[in-house]
């Protein structure tokens, strides 16, 4: 038993795996706590009764893409009319995880909520695996995540903000991991993520600057 305990402590991958699993469970826990505090379950989240009109807009947009290949027209931002083939203010890249989810598992009113929670769960796991935080840092991350209630509100909605959150968390995880150990794969991944962020919302082009800075620093001898 003692040997097993020592082996577990000595193998850092197991400790990192445990931390990753703990933080990955946090999004689900936050959603459960919020729903229970309001006297309902996650399955009772109902998009037609949402607070934001954008939720149904995004839902119908994705529904049109899944069934017809492009949006079929629905109310847009500020109740304005959305024409066919229109993706409103943003590109279809913004909702591509929902499109993939809908193609694989079907698309209904609970699909964006479940997909949001799954995406955030996977992202938290990958972030810990990349960054390898200490226990104290993990505790601080847990507290900060829990206090920022918008994470939970967006997960329990039909808003694609969670997709942006996940991409940003992944980007920062790659950046912090790259600072610890510079590898070509991490740098390429940073460029890919930052390009996707830019295609989602053009002002996120700013994150591409950090990837460019790392690339220039790495190749300074070549100019």
PDB file of N, CA, C and O in Angstrom, residues 123-201:
ATOM      1  N   UNK A 123     -12.660  21.771 -22.068  1.00  0.00           N
ATOM      2  CA  UNK A 123     -11.685  22.873 -22.070  1.00  0.00           C
ATOM      3  C   UNK A 123     -10.954  22.979 -20.742  1.00  0.00           C
ATOM      4  O   UNK A 123      -9.729  23.167 -20.707  1.00  0.00           O
ATOM      5  N   UNK A 124     -11.696  22.863 -19.640  1.00  0.00           N
ATOM      6  CA  UNK A 124     -11.062  22.946 -18.315  1.00  0.00           C
ATOM      7  C   UNK A 124     -10.069  21.803 -18.113  1.00  0.00           C
ATOM      8  O   UNK A 124      -8.994  21.989 -17.536  1.00  0.00           O
ATOM      9  N   UNK A 125     -10.439  20.622 -18.588  1.00  0.00           N
ATOM     10  CA  UNK A 125      -9.539  19.468 -18.482  1.00  0.00           C
ATOM     11  C   UNK A 125      -8.247  19.726 -19.268  1.00  0.00           C
ATOM     12  O   UNK A 125      -7.138  19.538 -18.757  1.00  0.00           O
ATOM     13  N   UNK A 126      -8.392  20.170 -20.520  1.00  0.00           N
ATOM     14  CA  UNK A 126      -7.228  20.417 -21.376  1.00  0.00           C
ATOM     15  C   UNK A 126      -6.368  21.544 -20.807  1.00  0.00           C
ATOM     16  O   UNK A 126      -5.132  21.470 -20.845  1.00  0.00           O
ATOM     17  N   UNK A 127      -7.011  22.581 -20.259  1.00  0.00           N
ATOM     18  CA  UNK A 127      -6.268  23.704 -19.686  1.00  0.00           C
ATOM     19  C   UNK A 127      -5.356  23.233 -18.558  1.00  0.00           C
ATOM     20  O   UNK A 127      -4.170  23.593 -18.520  1.00  0.00           O
ATOM     21  N   UNK A 128      -5.879  22.441 -17.639  1.00  0.00           N
ATOM     22  CA  UNK A 128      -5.074  21.942 -16.523  1.00  0.00           C
ATOM     23  C   UNK A 128      -3.951  21.046 -17.045  1.00  0.00           C
ATOM     24  O   UNK A 128      -2.816  21.105 -16.572  1.00  0.00           O
ATOM     25  N   UNK A 129      -4.265  20.225 -18.026  1.00  0.00           N
ATOM     26  CA  UNK A 129      -3.252  19.312 -18.575  1.00  0.00           C
ATOM     27  C   UNK A 129      -2.111  20.095 -19.222  1.00  0.00           C
ATOM     28  O   UNK A 129      -0.949  19.692 -19.154  1.00  0.00           O
ATOM     29  N   UNK A 130      -2.439  21.237 -19.835  1.00  0.00           N
ATOM     30  CA  UNK A 130      -1.405  22.066 -20.477  1.00  0.00           C
ATOM     31  C   UNK A 130      -0.598  22.867 -19.459  1.00  0.00           C
ATOM     32  O   UNK A 130       0.625  22.923 -19.528  1.00  0.00           O
ATOM     33  N   UNK A 131      -1.299  23.495 -18.521  1.00  0.00           N
ATOM     34  CA  UNK A 131      -0.664  24.433 -17.595  1.00  0.00           C
ATOM     35  C   UNK A 131      -0.029  23.745 -16.394  1.00  0.00           C
ATOM     36  O   UNK A 131       0.982  24.201 -15.865  1.00  0.00           O
ATOM     37  N   UNK A 132      -0.642  22.639 -15.948  1.00  0.00           N
ATOM     38  CA  UNK A 132      -0.160  21.896 -14.772  1.00  0.00           C
ATOM     39  C   UNK A 132      -0.040  22.814 -13.536  1.00  0.00           C
ATOM     40  O   UNK A 132       1.064  22.997 -12.988  1.00  0.00           O
ATOM     41  N   UNK A 133      -1.145  23.398 -13.099  1.00  0.00           N
ATOM     42  CA  UNK A 133      -1.097  24.320 -11.953  1.00  0.00           C
ATOM     43  C   UNK A 133      -0.834  23.592 -10.648  1.00  0.00           C
ATOM     44  O   UNK A 133      -1.129  22.393 -10.504  1.00  0.00           O
ATOM     45  N   UNK A 134      -0.287  24.315  -9.662  1.00  0.00           N
ATOM     46  CA  UNK A 134      -0.119  23.774  -8.309  1.00  0.00           C
ATOM     47  C   UNK A 134      -1.488  23.718  -7.644  1.00  0.00           C
ATOM     48  O   UNK A 134      -2.459  24.306  -8.126  1.00  0.00           O
ATOM     49  N   UNK A 135      -1.571  23.013  -6.502  1.00  0.00           N
ATOM     50  CA  UNK A 135      -2.858  22.881  -5.825  1.00  0.00           C
ATOM     51  C   UNK A 135      -3.422  24.246  -5.426  1.00  0.00           C
ATOM     52  O   UNK A 135      -4.624  24.492  -5.528  1.00  0.00           O
ATOM     53  N   UNK A 136      -2.545  25.141  -4.983  1.00  0.00           N
ATOM     54  CA  UNK A 136      -3.000  26.478  -4.592  1.00  0.00           C
ATOM     55  C   UNK A 136      -3.568  27.224  -5.801  1.00  0.00           C
ATOM     56  O   UNK A 136      -4.615  27.884  -5.705  1.00  0.00           O
ATOM     57  N   UNK A 137      -2.884  27.126  -6.929  1.00  0.00           N
ATOM     58  CA  UNK A 137      -3.358  27.774  -8.147  1.00  0.00           C
ATOM     59  C   UNK A 137      -4.686  27.175  -8.601  1.00  0.00           C
ATOM     60  O   UNK A 137      -5.579  27.894  -9.061  1.00  0.00           O
ATOM     61  N   UNK A 138      -4.817  25.870  -8.451  1.00  0.00           N
ATOM     62  CA  UNK A 138      -6.069  25.203  -8.809  1.00  0.00           C
ATOM     63  C   UNK A 138      -7.218  25.710  -7.937  1.00  0.00           C
ATOM     64  O   UNK A 138      -8.334  25.926  -8.429  1.00  0.00           O
ATOM     65  N   UNK A 139      -6.939  25.909  -6.654  1.00  0.00           N
ATOM     66  CA  UNK A 139      -7.958  26.421  -5.750  1.00  0.00           C
ATOM     67  C   UNK A 139      -8.386  27.831  -6.129  1.00  0.00           C
ATOM     68  O   UNK A 139      -9.582  28.154  -6.119  1.00  0.00           O
ATOM     69  N   UNK A 140      -7.406  28.672  -6.501  1.00  0.00           N
ATOM     70  CA  UNK A 140      -7.714  30.047  -6.905  1.00  0.00           C
ATOM     71  C   UNK A 140      -8.550  30.044  -8.188  1.00  0.00           C
ATOM     72  O   UNK A 140      -9.532  30.794  -8.315  1.00  0.00           O
ATOM     73  N   UNK A 141      -8.186  29.181  -9.143  1.00  0.00           N
ATOM     74  CA  UNK A 141      -8.952  29.067 -10.385  1.00  0.00           C
ATOM     75  C   UNK A 141     -10.398  28.643 -10.108  1.00  0.00           C
ATOM     76  O   UNK A 141     -11.337  29.165 -10.714  1.00  0.00           O
ATOM     77  N   UNK A 142     -10.557  27.717  -9.177  1.00  0.00           N
ATOM     78  CA  UNK A 142     -11.900  27.229  -8.826  1.00  0.00           C
ATOM     79  C   UNK A 142     -12.749  28.351  -8.245  1.00  0.00           C
ATOM     80  O   UNK A 142     -13.914  28.526  -8.628  1.00  0.00           O
ATOM     81  N   UNK A 143     -12.157  29.117  -7.334  1.00  0.00           N
ATOM     82  CA  UNK A 143     -12.891  30.218  -6.701  1.00  0.00           C
ATOM     83  C   UNK A 143     -13.262  31.282  -7.730  1.00  0.00           C
ATOM     84  O   UNK A 143     -14.411  31.749  -7.787  1.00  0.00           O
ATOM     85  N   UNK A 144     -12.299  31.665  -8.574  1.00  0.00           N
ATOM     86  CA  UNK A 144     -12.546  32.710  -9.567  1.00  0.00           C
ATOM     87  C   UNK A 144     -13.597  32.281 -10.582  1.00  0.00           C
ATOM     88  O   UNK A 144     -14.462  33.076 -10.979  1.00  0.00           O
ATOM     89  N   UNK A 145     -13.531  31.036 -11.007  1.00  0.00           N
ATOM     90  CA  UNK A 145     -14.517  30.518 -11.964  1.00  0.00           C
ATOM     91  C   UNK A 145     -15.916  30.536 -11.352  1.00  0.00           C
ATOM     92  O   UNK A 145     -16.893  30.924 -11.996  1.00  0.00           O
ATOM     93  N   UNK A 146     -15.998  30.119 -10.104  1.00  0.00           N
ATOM     94  CA  UNK A 146     -17.292  30.066  -9.419  1.00  0.00           C
ATOM     95  C   UNK A 146     -17.874  31.456  -9.197  1.00  0.00           C
ATOM     96  O   UNK A 146     -19.097  31.650  -9.270  1.00  0.00           O
ATOM     97  N   UNK A 147     -17.008  32.430  -8.916  1.00  0.00           N
ATOM     98  CA  UNK A 147     -17.480  33.792  -8.667  1.00  0.00           C
ATOM     99  C   UNK A 147     -17.944  34.489  -9.939  1.00  0.00           C
ATOM    100  O   UNK A 147     -18.836  35.344  -9.896  1.00  0.00           O
ATOM    101  N   UNK A 148     -17.353  34.117 -11.060  1.00  0.00           N
ATOM    102  CA  UNK A 148     -17.759  34.730 -12.331  1.00  0.00           C
ATOM    103  C   UNK A 148     -18.996  33.986 -12.845  1.00  0.00           C
ATOM    104  O   UNK A 148     -18.911  33.079 -13.655  1.00  0.00           O
ATOM    105  N   UNK A 149     -20.147  34.398 -12.347  1.00  0.00           N
ATOM    106  CA  UNK A 149     -21.393  33.660 -12.601  1.00  0.00           C
ATOM    107  C   UNK A 149     -21.830  33.692 -14.059  1.00  0.00           C
ATOM    108  O   UNK A 149     -22.691  32.894 -14.457  1.00  0.00           O
ATOM    109  N   UNK A 150     -21.268  34.603 -14.860  1.00  0.00           N
ATOM    110  CA  UNK A 150     -21.622  34.630 -16.278  1.00  0.00           C
ATOM    111  C   UNK A 150     -21.205  33.348 -16.997  1.00  0.00           C
ATOM    112  O   UNK A 150     -21.826  32.949 -17.982  1.00  0.00           O
ATOM    113  N   UNK A 151     -20.137  32.697 -16.523  1.00  0.00           N
ATOM    114  CA  UNK A 151     -19.772  31.402 -17.083  1.00  0.00           C
ATOM    115  C   UNK A 151     -20.963  30.456 -17.013  1.00  0.00           C
ATOM    116  O   UNK A 151     -21.340  29.809 -17.997  1.00  0.00           O
ATOM    117  N   UNK A 152     -21.557  30.375 -15.833  1.00  0.00           N
ATOM    118  CA  UNK A 152     -22.688  29.472 -15.624  1.00  0.00           C
ATOM    119  C   UNK A 152     -23.912  29.934 -16.404  1.00  0.00           C
ATOM    120  O   UNK A 152     -24.610  29.116 -17.021  1.00  0.00           O
ATOM    121  N   UNK A 153     -24.182  31.233 -16.384  1.00  0.00           N
ATOM    122  CA  UNK A 153     -25.356  31.752 -17.095  1.00  0.00           C
ATOM    123  C   UNK A 153     -25.275  31.457 -18.581  1.00  0.00           C
ATOM    124  O   UNK A 153     -26.266  31.055 -19.207  1.00  0.00           O
ATOM    125  N   UNK A 154     -24.108  31.627 -19.169  1.00  0.00           N
ATOM    126  CA  UNK A 154     -23.969  31.376 -20.601  1.00  0.00           C
ATOM    127  C   UNK A 154     -24.018  29.888 -20.935  1.00  0.00           C
ATOM    128  O   UNK A 154     -24.492  29.511 -22.003  1.00  0.00           O
ATOM    129  N   UNK A 155     -23.498  29.055 -20.054  1.00  0.00           N
ATOM    130  CA  UNK A 155     -23.595  27.616 -20.305  1.00  0.00           C
ATOM    131  C   UNK A 155     -25.044  27.159 -20.359  1.00  0.00           C
ATOM    132  O   UNK A 155     -25.408  26.294 -21.157  1.00  0.00           O
ATOM    133  N   UNK A 156     -25.879  27.754 -19.511  1.00  0.00           N
ATOM    134  CA  UNK A 156     -27.291  27.382 -19.443  1.00  0.00           C
ATOM    135  C   UNK A 156     -28.123  28.244 -20.388  1.00  0.00           C
ATOM    136  O   UNK A 156     -29.231  28.667 -20.052  1.00  0.00           O
ATOM    137  N   UNK A 157     -27.586  28.521 -21.559  1.00  0.00           N
ATOM    138  CA  UNK A 157     -28.289  29.381 -22.503  1.00  0.00           C
ATOM    139  C   UNK A 157     -28.026  28.917 -23.927  1.00  0.00           C
ATOM    140  O   UNK A 157     -27.240  28.003 -24.177  1.00  0.00           O
ATOM    141  N   UNK A 158     -28.684  29.606 -24.855  1.00  0.00           N
ATOM    142  CA  UNK A 158     -28.451  29.344 -26.267  1.00  0.00           C
ATOM    143  C   UNK A 158     -27.557  30.398 -26.879  1.00  0.00           C
ATOM    144  O   UNK A 158     -27.728  30.780 -28.036  1.00  0.00           O
ATOM    145  N   UNK A 159     -26.603  30.878 -26.106  1.00  0.00           N
ATOM    146  CA  UNK A 159     -25.665  31.895 -26.563  1.00  0.00           C
ATOM    147  C   UNK A 159     -24.304  31.255 -26.849  1.00  0.00           C
ATOM    148  O   UNK A 159     -23.831  30.420 -26.064  1.00  0.00           O
ATOM    149  N   UNK A 160     -23.641  31.642 -27.953  1.00  0.00           N
ATOM    150  CA  UNK A 160     -22.353  31.044 -28.305  1.00  0.00           C
ATOM    151  C   UNK A 160     -21.162  31.635 -27.569  1.00  0.00           C
ATOM    152  O   UNK A 160     -20.017  31.323 -27.890  1.00  0.00           O
ATOM    153  N   UNK A 161     -21.416  32.526 -26.598  1.00  0.00           N
ATOM    154  CA  UNK A 161     -20.305  33.106 -25.843  1.00  0.00           C
ATOM    155  C   UNK A 161     -19.419  32.040 -25.211  1.00  0.00           C
ATOM    156  O   UNK A 161     -18.205  32.215 -25.086  1.00  0.00           O
ATOM    157  N   UNK A 162     -20.020  30.937 -24.775  1.00  0.00           N
ATOM    158  CA  UNK A 162     -19.244  29.853 -24.156  1.00  0.00           C
ATOM    159  C   UNK A 162     -18.210  29.303 -25.132  1.00  0.00           C
ATOM    160  O   UNK A 162     -17.099  28.923 -24.741  1.00  0.00           O
ATOM    161  N   UNK A 163     -18.557  29.259 -26.419  1.00  0.00           N
ATOM    162  CA  UNK A 163     -17.611  28.774 -27.425  1.00  0.00           C
ATOM    163  C   UNK A 163     -16.393  29.698 -27.463  1.00  0.00           C
ATOM    164  O   UNK A 163     -15.249  29.241 -27.522  1.00  0.00           O
ATOM    165  N   UNK A 164     -16.646  31.012 -27.402  1.00  0.00           N
ATOM    166  CA  UNK A 164     -15.535  31.982 -27.366  1.00  0.00           C
ATOM    167  C   UNK A 164     -14.729  31.831 -26.080  1.00  0.00           C
ATOM    168  O   UNK A 164     -13.497  31.860 -26.099  1.00  0.00           O
ATOM    169  N   UNK A 165     -15.434  31.682 -24.946  1.00  0.00           N
ATOM    170  CA  UNK A 165     -14.744  31.481 -23.666  1.00  0.00           C
ATOM    171  C   UNK A 165     -13.800  30.281 -23.753  1.00  0.00           C
ATOM    172  O   UNK A 165     -12.643  30.349 -23.317  1.00  0.00           O
ATOM    173  N   UNK A 166     -14.307  29.184 -24.289  1.00  0.00           N
ATOM    174  CA  UNK A 166     -13.516  27.951 -24.360  1.00  0.00           C
ATOM    175  C   UNK A 166     -12.277  28.139 -25.231  1.00  0.00           C
ATOM    176  O   UNK A 166     -11.175  27.688 -24.878  1.00  0.00           O
ATOM    177  N   UNK A 167     -12.452  28.803 -26.364  1.00  0.00           N
ATOM    178  CA  UNK A 167     -11.311  29.045 -27.250  1.00  0.00           C
ATOM    179  C   UNK A 167     -10.274  29.942 -26.586  1.00  0.00           C
ATOM    180  O   UNK A 167      -9.064  29.723 -26.728  1.00  0.00           O
ATOM    181  N   UNK A 168     -10.734  30.936 -25.831  1.00  0.00           N
ATOM    182  CA  UNK A 168      -9.805  31.832 -25.137  1.00  0.00           C
ATOM    183  C   UNK A 168      -9.051  31.104 -24.027  1.00  0.00           C
ATOM    184  O   UNK A 168      -7.843  31.297 -23.860  1.00  0.00           O
ATOM    185  N   UNK A 169      -9.758  30.289 -23.259  1.00  0.00           N
ATOM    186  CA  UNK A 169      -9.114  29.510 -22.196  1.00  0.00           C
ATOM    187  C   UNK A 169      -8.073  28.573 -22.794  1.00  0.00           C
ATOM    188  O   UNK A 169      -6.959  28.429 -22.271  1.00  0.00           O
ATOM    189  N   UNK A 170      -8.419  27.926 -23.913  1.00  0.00           N
ATOM    190  CA  UNK A 170      -7.478  27.038 -24.594  1.00  0.00           C
ATOM    191  C   UNK A 170      -6.269  27.821 -25.098  1.00  0.00           C
ATOM    192  O   UNK A 170      -5.123  27.361 -24.980  1.00  0.00           O
ATOM    193  N   UNK A 171      -6.512  29.017 -25.631  1.00  0.00           N
ATOM    194  CA  UNK A 171      -5.415  29.850 -26.139  1.00  0.00           C
ATOM    195  C   UNK A 171      -4.445  30.207 -25.022  1.00  0.00           C
ATOM    196  O   UNK A 171      -3.219  30.082 -25.177  1.00  0.00           O
ATOM    197  N   UNK A 172      -4.979  30.658 -23.892  1.00  0.00           N
ATOM    198  CA  UNK A 172      -4.116  31.016 -22.769  1.00  0.00           C
ATOM    199  C   UNK A 172      -3.402  29.795 -22.194  1.00  0.00           C
ATOM    200  O   UNK A 172      -2.252  29.887 -21.748  1.00  0.00           O
ATOM    201  N   UNK A 173      -4.078  28.652 -22.203  1.00  0.00           N
ATOM    202  CA  UNK A 173      -3.436  27.421 -21.750  1.00  0.00           C
ATOM    203  C   UNK A 173      -2.243  27.063 -22.622  1.00  0.00           C
ATOM    204  O   UNK A 173      -1.173  26.691 -22.122  1.00  0.00           O
ATOM    205  N   UNK A 174      -2.411  27.196 -23.931  1.00  0.00           N
ATOM    206  CA  UNK A 174      -1.310  26.930 -24.864  1.00  0.00           C
ATOM    207  C   UNK A 174      -0.169  27.929 -24.663  1.00  0.00           C
ATOM    208  O   UNK A 174       1.009  27.553 -24.695  1.00  0.00           O
ATOM    209  N   UNK A 175      -0.536  29.202 -24.442  1.00  0.00           N
ATOM    210  CA  UNK A 175       0.488  30.245 -24.259  1.00  0.00           C
ATOM    211  C   UNK A 175       1.315  29.982 -22.997  1.00  0.00           C
ATOM    212  O   UNK A 175       2.549  30.079 -23.018  1.00  0.00           O
ATOM    213  N   UNK A 176       0.637  29.643 -21.900  1.00  0.00           N
ATOM    214  CA  UNK A 176       1.345  29.386 -20.644  1.00  0.00           C
ATOM    215  C   UNK A 176       2.191  28.121 -20.739  1.00  0.00           C
ATOM    216  O   UNK A 176       3.295  28.058 -20.206  1.00  0.00           O
ATOM    217  N   UNK A 177       1.673  27.122 -21.431  1.00  0.00           N
ATOM    218  CA  UNK A 177       2.435  25.890 -21.625  1.00  0.00           C
ATOM    219  C   UNK A 177       3.643  26.133 -22.515  1.00  0.00           C
ATOM    220  O   UNK A 177       4.723  25.572 -22.295  1.00  0.00           O
ATOM    221  N   UNK A 178       3.479  27.006 -23.509  1.00  0.00           N
ATOM    222  CA  UNK A 178       4.590  27.327 -24.416  1.00  0.00           C
ATOM    223  C   UNK A 178       5.712  28.046 -23.681  1.00  0.00           C
ATOM    224  O   UNK A 178       6.894  27.836 -23.957  1.00  0.00           O
ATOM    225  N   UNK A 179       5.342  28.899 -22.729  1.00  0.00           N
ATOM    226  CA  UNK A 179       6.354  29.610 -21.958  1.00  0.00           C
ATOM    227  C   UNK A 179       7.191  28.654 -21.107  1.00  0.00           C
ATOM    228  O   UNK A 179       8.370  28.903 -20.854  1.00  0.00           O
ATOM    229  N   UNK A 180       6.560  27.563 -20.656  1.00  0.00           N
ATOM    230  CA  UNK A 180       7.293  26.580 -19.862  1.00  0.00           C
ATOM    231  C   UNK A 180       8.190  25.704 -20.738  1.00  0.00           C
ATOM    232  O   UNK A 180       9.308  25.358 -20.363  1.00  0.00           O
ATOM    233  N   UNK A 181       7.644  25.360 -21.904  1.00  0.00           N
ATOM    234  CA  UNK A 181       8.412  24.505 -22.820  1.00  0.00           C
ATOM    235  C   UNK A 181       8.031  24.847 -24.247  1.00  0.00           C
ATOM    236  O   UNK A 181       6.917  24.562 -24.679  1.00  0.00           O
ATOM    237  N   UNK A 182       8.944  25.491 -24.955  1.00  0.00           N
ATOM    238  CA  UNK A 182       8.653  25.925 -26.314  1.00  0.00           C
ATOM    239  C   UNK A 182       8.722  24.762 -27.288  1.00  0.00           C
ATOM    240  O   UNK A 182       9.759  24.130 -27.439  1.00  0.00           O
ATOM    241  N   UNK A 183       7.576  24.512 -27.932  1.00  0.00           N
ATOM    242  CA  UNK A 183       7.524  23.475 -28.964  1.00  0.00           C
ATOM    243  C   UNK A 183       6.791  24.025 -30.183  1.00  0.00           C
ATOM    244  O   UNK A 183       5.937  24.910 -30.070  1.00  0.00           O
ATOM    245  N   UNK A 184       7.124  23.486 -31.337  1.00  0.00           N
ATOM    246  CA  UNK A 184       6.526  23.947 -32.584  1.00  0.00           C
ATOM    247  C   UNK A 184       5.027  23.656 -32.612  1.00  0.00           C
ATOM    248  O   UNK A 184       4.238  24.473 -33.104  1.00  0.00           O
ATOM    249  N   UNK A 185       4.650  22.491 -32.061  1.00  0.00           N
ATOM    250  CA  UNK A 185       3.239  22.104 -32.072  1.00  0.00           C
ATOM    251  C   UNK A 185       2.351  23.076 -31.315  1.00  0.00           C
ATOM    252  O   UNK A 185       1.260  23.427 -31.770  1.00  0.00           O
ATOM    253  N   UNK A 186       2.816  23.538 -30.160  1.00  0.00           N
ATOM    254  CA  UNK A 186       2.035  24.489 -29.355  1.00  0.00           C
ATOM    255  C   UNK A 186       1.891  25.822 -30.081  1.00  0.00           C
ATOM    256  O   UNK A 186       0.826  26.446 -30.048  1.00  0.00           O
ATOM    257  N   UNK A 187       2.960  26.259 -30.738  1.00  0.00           N
ATOM    258  CA  UNK A 187       2.919  27.530 -31.457  1.00  0.00           C
ATOM    259  C   UNK A 187       1.936  27.449 -32.623  1.00  0.00           C
ATOM    260  O   UNK A 187       1.156  28.387 -32.864  1.00  0.00           O
ATOM    261  N   UNK A 188       1.973  26.333 -33.338  1.00  0.00           N
ATOM    262  CA  UNK A 188       1.031  26.141 -34.452  1.00  0.00           C
ATOM    263  C   UNK A 188      -0.400  26.130 -33.934  1.00  0.00           C
ATOM    264  O   UNK A 188      -1.297  26.748 -34.525  1.00  0.00           O
ATOM    265  N   UNK A 189      -0.608  25.449 -32.804  1.00  0.00           N
ATOM    266  CA  UNK A 189      -1.945  25.392 -32.209  1.00  0.00           C
ATOM    267  C   UNK A 189      -2.427  26.780 -31.807  1.00  0.00           C
ATOM    268  O   UNK A 189      -3.614  27.111 -31.975  1.00  0.00           O
ATOM    269  N   UNK A 190      -1.522  27.621 -31.290  1.00  0.00           N
ATOM    270  CA  UNK A 190      -1.883  28.991 -30.925  1.00  0.00           C
ATOM    271  C   UNK A 190      -2.328  29.780 -32.154  1.00  0.00           C
ATOM    272  O   UNK A 190      -3.303  30.543 -32.098  1.00  0.00           O
ATOM    273  N   UNK A 191      -1.617  29.599 -33.259  1.00  0.00           N
ATOM    274  CA  UNK A 191      -2.002  30.294 -34.490  1.00  0.00           C
ATOM    275  C   UNK A 191      -3.378  29.829 -34.970  1.00  0.00           C
ATOM    276  O   UNK A 191      -4.213  30.637 -35.378  1.00  0.00           O
ATOM    277  N   UNK A 192      -3.611  28.527 -34.908  1.00  0.00           N
ATOM    278  CA  UNK A 192      -4.900  27.977 -35.352  1.00  0.00           C
ATOM    279  C   UNK A 192      -6.041  28.534 -34.500  1.00  0.00           C
ATOM    280  O   UNK A 192      -7.067  28.995 -35.022  1.00  0.00           O
ATOM    281  N   UNK A 193      -5.860  28.510 -33.173  1.00  0.00           N
ATOM    282  CA  UNK A 193      -6.903  28.991 -32.261  1.00  0.00           C
ATOM    283  C   UNK A 193      -7.139  30.487 -32.452  1.00  0.00           C
ATOM    284  O   UNK A 193      -8.285  30.947 -32.488  1.00  0.00           O
ATOM    285  N   UNK A 194      -6.062  31.261 -32.586  1.00  0.00           N
ATOM    286  CA  UNK A 194      -6.218  32.709 -32.746  1.00  0.00           C
ATOM    287  C   UNK A 194      -6.884  33.059 -34.079  1.00  0.00           C
ATOM    288  O   UNK A 194      -7.660  34.025 -34.153  1.00  0.00           O
ATOM    289  N   UNK A 195      -6.606  32.295 -35.118  1.00  0.00           N
ATOM    290  CA  UNK A 195      -7.277  32.516 -36.408  1.00  0.00           C
ATOM    291  C   UNK A 195      -8.766  32.202 -36.293  1.00  0.00           C
ATOM    292  O   UNK A 195      -9.613  32.940 -36.806  1.00  0.00           O
ATOM    293  N   UNK A 196      -9.106  31.111 -35.601  1.00  0.00           N
ATOM    294  CA  UNK A 196     -10.513  30.769 -35.389  1.00  0.00           C
ATOM    295  C   UNK A 196     -11.221  31.868 -34.588  1.00  0.00           C
ATOM    296  O   UNK A 196     -12.359  32.234 -34.892  1.00  0.00           O
ATOM    297  N   UNK A 197     -10.537  32.396 -33.560  1.00  0.00           N
ATOM    298  CA  UNK A 197     -11.109  33.490 -32.770  1.00  0.00           C
ATOM    299  C   UNK A 197     -11.375  34.719 -33.637  1.00  0.00           C
ATOM    300  O   UNK A 197     -12.414  35.377 -33.506  1.00  0.00           O
ATOM    301  N   UNK A 198     -10.438  35.007 -34.544  1.00  0.00           N
ATOM    302  CA  UNK A 198     -10.596  36.157 -35.435  1.00  0.00           C
ATOM    303  C   UNK A 198     -11.780  35.970 -36.377  1.00  0.00           C
ATOM    304  O   UNK A 198     -12.532  36.905 -36.655  1.00  0.00           O
ATOM    305  N   UNK A 199     -11.945  34.735 -36.882  1.00  0.00           N
ATOM    306  CA  UNK A 199     -13.068  34.442 -37.768  1.00  0.00           C
ATOM    307  C   UNK A 199     -14.393  34.484 -37.008  1.00  0.00           C
ATOM    308  O   UNK A 199     -15.437  34.800 -37.586  1.00  0.00           O
ATOM    309  N   UNK A 200     -14.353  34.154 -35.697  1.00  0.00           N
ATOM    310  CA  UNK A 200     -15.563  34.216 -34.892  1.00  0.00           C
ATOM    311  C   UNK A 200     -16.000  35.665 -34.683  1.00  0.00           C
ATOM    312  O   UNK A 200     -17.160  36.024 -34.909  1.00  0.00           O
ATOM    313  N   UNK A 201     -15.040  36.472 -34.239  1.00  0.00           N
ATOM    314  CA  UNK A 201     -15.312  37.882 -33.984  1.00  0.00           C
ATOM    315  C   UNK A 201     -14.042  38.661 -34.326  1.00  0.00           C
ATOM    316  O   UNK A 201     -13.017  38.489 -33.652  1.00  0.00           O
TER     317      UNK A 201
END
